Amino acid sequence: RVGEFVQRHRGSVLMATLTVVALIASTVITALQMQEARVQRDLAQTELKRADAFNDVFSILLVAAAPDAAHPLTTDALLARAEKLVNVQFSADPLLRSQLLYSLARLHSQSGQTGEQGRLYGAALKAAREAGESPSTALAGCAVAATDAVTGDISGATRKIDAILGRMPSTAGYDDIRADCWRFRSTVSTFAGDGAMALADARRAEALARNDAGGSEWRRLSAAIMLADAERHAGQFMRADETYQRVSSA
């Protein structure tokens, strides 16, 4: 009977079927859009929370660094205070603690304190694992691996970063972390004296950072500067000049 009905009303059945398929497709698309909106909302809230935390920590540090002829504070002393402050203020928030410790590690690298940099990267990795947050764990893991190269374990550092990149989801949401891990890998390749590999790694990092619509301008500039440095070390001076010019005009 069903077959007879379909034969007799084929046009109506076809239209009804297409309508149902369209409704299902519309429902799925709407659900995916809502999910993406929630993800973007959560990311925005996380970034705002992190920015507020940065402001709180560094506002306190600025007060602590006020001129005092009797007890002048060095950069190392300020960073040590910042670390204690982060560990106390964010003891119940391991994700924020991880992100702040990671930032402090980068500040140590700018002052040439590679030992402290590596130690804080390790602390950031431990906190990220405590939080169970995969992107921060991957980023801190790549940073820790890169510090291994400073101590001479270059092949081990490369293997660790490759393993992290291999486990990383291929979704665009990880492109910023992926770009930073490729930058760390480029640094390791530079320590290994492999200019060609360092250049290839830097190109991957720069392309990811440049095409990441949600990425920060700081990350894009950092990746471009690393690419220019790698090009210069590889003897590609004209390309390096072009990249440097692109950075300076940004």
PDB file of C-alpha atoms in Angstrom, residues 93-245:
ATOM      1  CA  ASP A  93      42.783  28.998  38.835  1.00  0.00           C
ATOM      2  CA  PRO A  94      45.476  26.809  37.274  1.00  0.00           C
ATOM      3  CA  LEU A  95      44.665  27.897  33.713  1.00  0.00           C
ATOM      4  CA  LEU A  96      45.199  31.605  34.401  1.00  0.00           C
ATOM      5  CA  ARG A  97      48.225  30.738  36.527  1.00  0.00           C
ATOM      6  CA  SER A  98      49.687  28.789  33.614  1.00  0.00           C
ATOM      7  CA  GLN A  99      49.138  31.636  31.157  1.00  0.00           C
ATOM      8  CA  LEU A 100      50.636  34.241  33.491  1.00  0.00           C
ATOM      9  CA  LEU A 101      53.666  32.083  34.332  1.00  0.00           C
ATOM     10  CA  TYR A 102      54.201  31.535  30.608  1.00  0.00           C
ATOM     11  CA  SER A 103      54.213  35.320  30.070  1.00  0.00           C
ATOM     12  CA  LEU A 104      56.664  35.807  32.929  1.00  0.00           C
ATOM     13  CA  ALA A 105      58.922  33.171  31.373  1.00  0.00           C
ATOM     14  CA  ARG A 106      58.989  35.186  28.156  1.00  0.00           C
ATOM     15  CA  LEU A 107      59.969  38.295  30.140  1.00  0.00           C
ATOM     16  CA  HIS A 108      62.853  36.336  31.675  1.00  0.00           C
ATOM     17  CA  SER A 109      64.024  35.393  28.183  1.00  0.00           C
ATOM     18  CA  GLN A 110      64.146  39.069  27.216  1.00  0.00           C
ATOM     19  CA  SER A 111      66.432  39.761  30.169  1.00  0.00           C
ATOM     20  CA  GLY A 112      68.675  36.826  29.252  1.00  0.00           C
ATOM     21  CA  GLN A 113      67.710  34.640  32.211  1.00  0.00           C
ATOM     22  CA  THR A 114      67.330  31.390  30.289  1.00  0.00           C
ATOM     23  CA  GLY A 115      67.481  29.271  33.433  1.00  0.00           C
ATOM     24  CA  GLU A 116      64.553  31.092  35.015  1.00  0.00           C
ATOM     25  CA  GLN A 117      62.770  31.061  31.673  1.00  0.00           C
ATOM     26  CA  GLY A 118      62.962  27.268  31.472  1.00  0.00           C
ATOM     27  CA  ARG A 119      61.883  26.839  35.090  1.00  0.00           C
ATOM     28  CA  LEU A 120      58.807  29.029  34.596  1.00  0.00           C
ATOM     29  CA  TYR A 121      57.895  27.284  31.348  1.00  0.00           C
ATOM     30  CA  GLY A 122      57.938  24.062  33.353  1.00  0.00           C
ATOM     31  CA  ALA A 123      55.716  25.608  36.032  1.00  0.00           C
ATOM     32  CA  ALA A 124      53.329  26.837  33.322  1.00  0.00           C
ATOM     33  CA  LEU A 125      53.162  23.330  31.846  1.00  0.00           C
ATOM     34  CA  LYS A 126      52.419  21.803  35.254  1.00  0.00           C
ATOM     35  CA  ALA A 127      49.604  24.301  35.877  1.00  0.00           C
ATOM     36  CA  ALA A 128      48.145  23.734  32.389  1.00  0.00           C
ATOM     37  CA  ARG A 129      48.057  19.988  33.000  1.00  0.00           C
ATOM     38  CA  GLU A 130      46.387  20.629  36.347  1.00  0.00           C
ATOM     39  CA  ALA A 131      43.753  22.686  34.530  1.00  0.00           C
ATOM     40  CA  GLY A 132      43.292  19.974  31.903  1.00  0.00           C
ATOM     41  CA  GLU A 133      43.383  22.608  29.170  1.00  0.00           C
ATOM     42  CA  SER A 134      44.879  21.202  25.958  1.00  0.00           C
ATOM     43  CA  PRO A 135      45.960  24.384  24.094  1.00  0.00           C
ATOM     44  CA  SER A 136      47.916  25.783  27.058  1.00  0.00           C
ATOM     45  CA  THR A 137      49.423  22.356  27.719  1.00  0.00           C
ATOM     46  CA  ALA A 138      50.568  22.101  24.095  1.00  0.00           C
ATOM     47  CA  LEU A 139      52.027  25.613  24.069  1.00  0.00           C
ATOM     48  CA  ALA A 140      53.893  25.220  27.360  1.00  0.00           C
ATOM     49  CA  GLY A 141      55.041  21.757  26.260  1.00  0.00           C
ATOM     50  CA  CYS A 142      56.622  23.186  23.099  1.00  0.00           C
ATOM     51  CA  ALA A 143      58.269  25.925  25.175  1.00  0.00           C
ATOM     52  CA  VAL A 144      59.722  23.403  27.635  1.00  0.00           C
ATOM     53  CA  ALA A 145      60.996  21.277  24.745  1.00  0.00           C
ATOM     54  CA  ALA A 146      62.711  24.299  23.198  1.00  0.00           C
ATOM     55  CA  THR A 147      64.553  25.003  26.461  1.00  0.00           C
ATOM     56  CA  ASP A 148      65.917  21.444  26.271  1.00  0.00           C
ATOM     57  CA  ALA A 149      67.804  22.546  23.160  1.00  0.00           C
ATOM     58  CA  VAL A 150      69.529  25.262  25.192  1.00  0.00           C
ATOM     59  CA  THR A 151      70.922  22.577  27.499  1.00  0.00           C
ATOM     60  CA  GLY A 152      72.131  20.537  24.516  1.00  0.00           C
ATOM     61  CA  ASP A 153      69.355  17.986  24.001  1.00  0.00           C
ATOM     62  CA  ILE A 154      68.530  19.178  20.481  1.00  0.00           C
ATOM     63  CA  SER A 155      67.272  15.894  19.040  1.00  0.00           C
ATOM     64  CA  GLY A 156      65.097  15.303  22.087  1.00  0.00           C
ATOM     65  CA  ALA A 157      63.643  18.802  21.827  1.00  0.00           C
ATOM     66  CA  THR A 158      62.755  18.263  18.169  1.00  0.00           C
ATOM     67  CA  ARG A 159      61.089  14.918  18.900  1.00  0.00           C
ATOM     68  CA  LYS A 160      58.988  16.409  21.707  1.00  0.00           C
ATOM     69  CA  ILE A 161      57.760  19.316  19.591  1.00  0.00           C
ATOM     70  CA  ASP A 162      57.008  16.998  16.664  1.00  0.00           C
ATOM     71  CA  ALA A 163      55.013  14.743  18.986  1.00  0.00           C
ATOM     72  CA  ILE A 164      52.989  17.697  20.303  1.00  0.00           C
ATOM     73  CA  LEU A 165      52.317  18.965  16.778  1.00  0.00           C
ATOM     74  CA  GLY A 166      51.290  15.454  15.717  1.00  0.00           C
ATOM     75  CA  ARG A 167      48.739  15.174  18.554  1.00  0.00           C
ATOM     76  CA  MET A 168      47.354  18.664  18.032  1.00  0.00           C
ATOM     77  CA  PRO A 169      43.857  18.864  16.477  1.00  0.00           C
ATOM     78  CA  SER A 170      43.891  20.130  12.901  1.00  0.00           C
ATOM     79  CA  THR A 171      41.106  22.634  13.557  1.00  0.00           C
ATOM     80  CA  ALA A 172      41.659  26.343  12.930  1.00  0.00           C
ATOM     81  CA  GLY A 173      41.146  27.019  16.626  1.00  0.00           C
ATOM     82  CA  TYR A 174      44.605  25.632  17.283  1.00  0.00           C
ATOM     83  CA  ASP A 175      46.388  27.646  14.561  1.00  0.00           C
ATOM     84  CA  ASP A 176      47.764  30.203  17.033  1.00  0.00           C
ATOM     85  CA  ILE A 177      49.235  27.454  19.232  1.00  0.00           C
ATOM     86  CA  ARG A 178      50.482  25.591  16.157  1.00  0.00           C
ATOM     87  CA  ALA A 179      52.217  28.752  14.905  1.00  0.00           C
ATOM     88  CA  ASP A 180      53.996  29.228  18.240  1.00  0.00           C
ATOM     89  CA  CYS A 181      55.103  25.587  18.317  1.00  0.00           C
ATOM     90  CA  TRP A 182      56.568  25.945  14.820  1.00  0.00           C
ATOM     91  CA  ARG A 183      58.399  29.060  16.033  1.00  0.00           C
ATOM     92  CA  PHE A 184      59.839  27.060  18.930  1.00  0.00           C
ATOM     93  CA  ARG A 185      60.839  24.339  16.481  1.00  0.00           C
ATOM     94  CA  SER A 186      62.591  26.939  14.311  1.00  0.00           C
ATOM     95  CA  THR A 187      64.550  28.045  17.377  1.00  0.00           C
ATOM     96  CA  VAL A 188      65.595  24.439  18.032  1.00  0.00           C
ATOM     97  CA  SER A 189      66.652  24.022  14.381  1.00  0.00           C
ATOM     98  CA  THR A 190      68.741  27.183  14.702  1.00  0.00           C
ATOM     99  CA  PHE A 191      70.484  25.731  17.779  1.00  0.00           C
ATOM    100  CA  ALA A 192      71.126  22.593  15.722  1.00  0.00           C
ATOM    101  CA  GLY A 193      72.816  24.682  13.020  1.00  0.00           C
ATOM    102  CA  ASP A 194      70.246  23.591  10.440  1.00  0.00           C
ATOM    103  CA  GLY A 195      69.474  26.897   8.714  1.00  0.00           C
ATOM    104  CA  ALA A 196      67.330  25.324   6.009  1.00  0.00           C
ATOM    105  CA  MET A 197      65.096  23.573   8.549  1.00  0.00           C
ATOM    106  CA  ALA A 198      64.915  26.692  10.724  1.00  0.00           C
ATOM    107  CA  LEU A 199      63.761  28.648   7.680  1.00  0.00           C
ATOM    108  CA  ALA A 200      61.146  26.023   6.743  1.00  0.00           C
ATOM    109  CA  ASP A 201      59.814  25.990  10.319  1.00  0.00           C
ATOM    110  CA  ALA A 202      59.695  29.793  10.437  1.00  0.00           C
ATOM    111  CA  ARG A 203      57.778  29.901   7.147  1.00  0.00           C
ATOM    112  CA  ARG A 204      55.160  27.527   8.497  1.00  0.00           C
ATOM    113  CA  ALA A 205      54.811  29.593  11.663  1.00  0.00           C
ATOM    114  CA  GLU A 206      54.530  32.874   9.767  1.00  0.00           C
ATOM    115  CA  ALA A 207      51.923  31.519   7.334  1.00  0.00           C
ATOM    116  CA  LEU A 208      49.778  30.190  10.175  1.00  0.00           C
ATOM    117  CA  ALA A 209      50.013  33.425  12.164  1.00  0.00           C
ATOM    118  CA  ARG A 210      49.328  35.600   9.115  1.00  0.00           C
ATOM    119  CA  ASN A 211      46.221  33.628   8.110  1.00  0.00           C
ATOM    120  CA  ASP A 212      44.803  33.235  11.616  1.00  0.00           C
ATOM    121  CA  ALA A 213      41.831  35.627  11.598  1.00  0.00           C
ATOM    122  CA  GLY A 214      41.465  35.429  15.366  1.00  0.00           C
ATOM    123  CA  GLY A 215      45.170  35.751  16.152  1.00  0.00           C
ATOM    124  CA  SER A 216      46.836  38.759  17.725  1.00  0.00           C
ATOM    125  CA  GLU A 217      48.887  41.326  15.847  1.00  0.00           C
ATOM    126  CA  TRP A 218      51.748  40.669  18.260  1.00  0.00           C
ATOM    127  CA  ARG A 219      51.828  36.993  17.246  1.00  0.00           C
ATOM    128  CA  ARG A 220      51.838  37.903  13.531  1.00  0.00           C
ATOM    129  CA  LEU A 221      54.676  40.388  13.992  1.00  0.00           C
ATOM    130  CA  SER A 222      56.714  37.956  16.113  1.00  0.00           C
ATOM    131  CA  ALA A 223      56.355  35.234  13.489  1.00  0.00           C
ATOM    132  CA  ALA A 224      57.322  37.642  10.698  1.00  0.00           C
ATOM    133  CA  ILE A 225      60.408  38.831  12.596  1.00  0.00           C
ATOM    134  CA  MET A 226      61.493  35.231  13.178  1.00  0.00           C
ATOM    135  CA  LEU A 227      61.007  34.508   9.467  1.00  0.00           C
ATOM    136  CA  ALA A 228      63.121  37.532   8.520  1.00  0.00           C
ATOM    137  CA  ASP A 229      65.877  36.407  10.906  1.00  0.00           C
ATOM    138  CA  ALA A 230      65.785  32.887   9.470  1.00  0.00           C
ATOM    139  CA  GLU A 231      65.970  34.252   5.922  1.00  0.00           C
ATOM    140  CA  ARG A 232      68.956  36.382   6.841  1.00  0.00           C
ATOM    141  CA  HIS A 233      70.751  33.462   8.503  1.00  0.00           C
ATOM    142  CA  ALA A 234      70.065  31.365   5.387  1.00  0.00           C
ATOM    143  CA  GLY A 235      71.719  34.016   3.213  1.00  0.00           C
ATOM    144  CA  GLN A 236      68.452  35.173   1.633  1.00  0.00           C
ATOM    145  CA  PHE A 237      69.165  38.827   2.322  1.00  0.00           C
ATOM    146  CA  MET A 238      66.756  40.337  -0.221  1.00  0.00           C
ATOM    147  CA  ARG A 239      63.875  38.236   1.110  1.00  0.00           C
ATOM    148  CA  ALA A 240      64.857  39.157   4.661  1.00  0.00           C
ATOM    149  CA  ASP A 241      64.836  42.875   3.799  1.00  0.00           C
ATOM    150  CA  GLU A 242      61.377  42.529   2.248  1.00  0.00           C
ATOM    151  CA  THR A 243      60.069  40.749   5.338  1.00  0.00           C
ATOM    152  CA  TYR A 244      61.623  43.316   7.679  1.00  0.00           C
ATOM    153  CA  GLN A 245      60.032  46.107   5.618  1.00  0.00           C
TER     154      GLN A 245
END
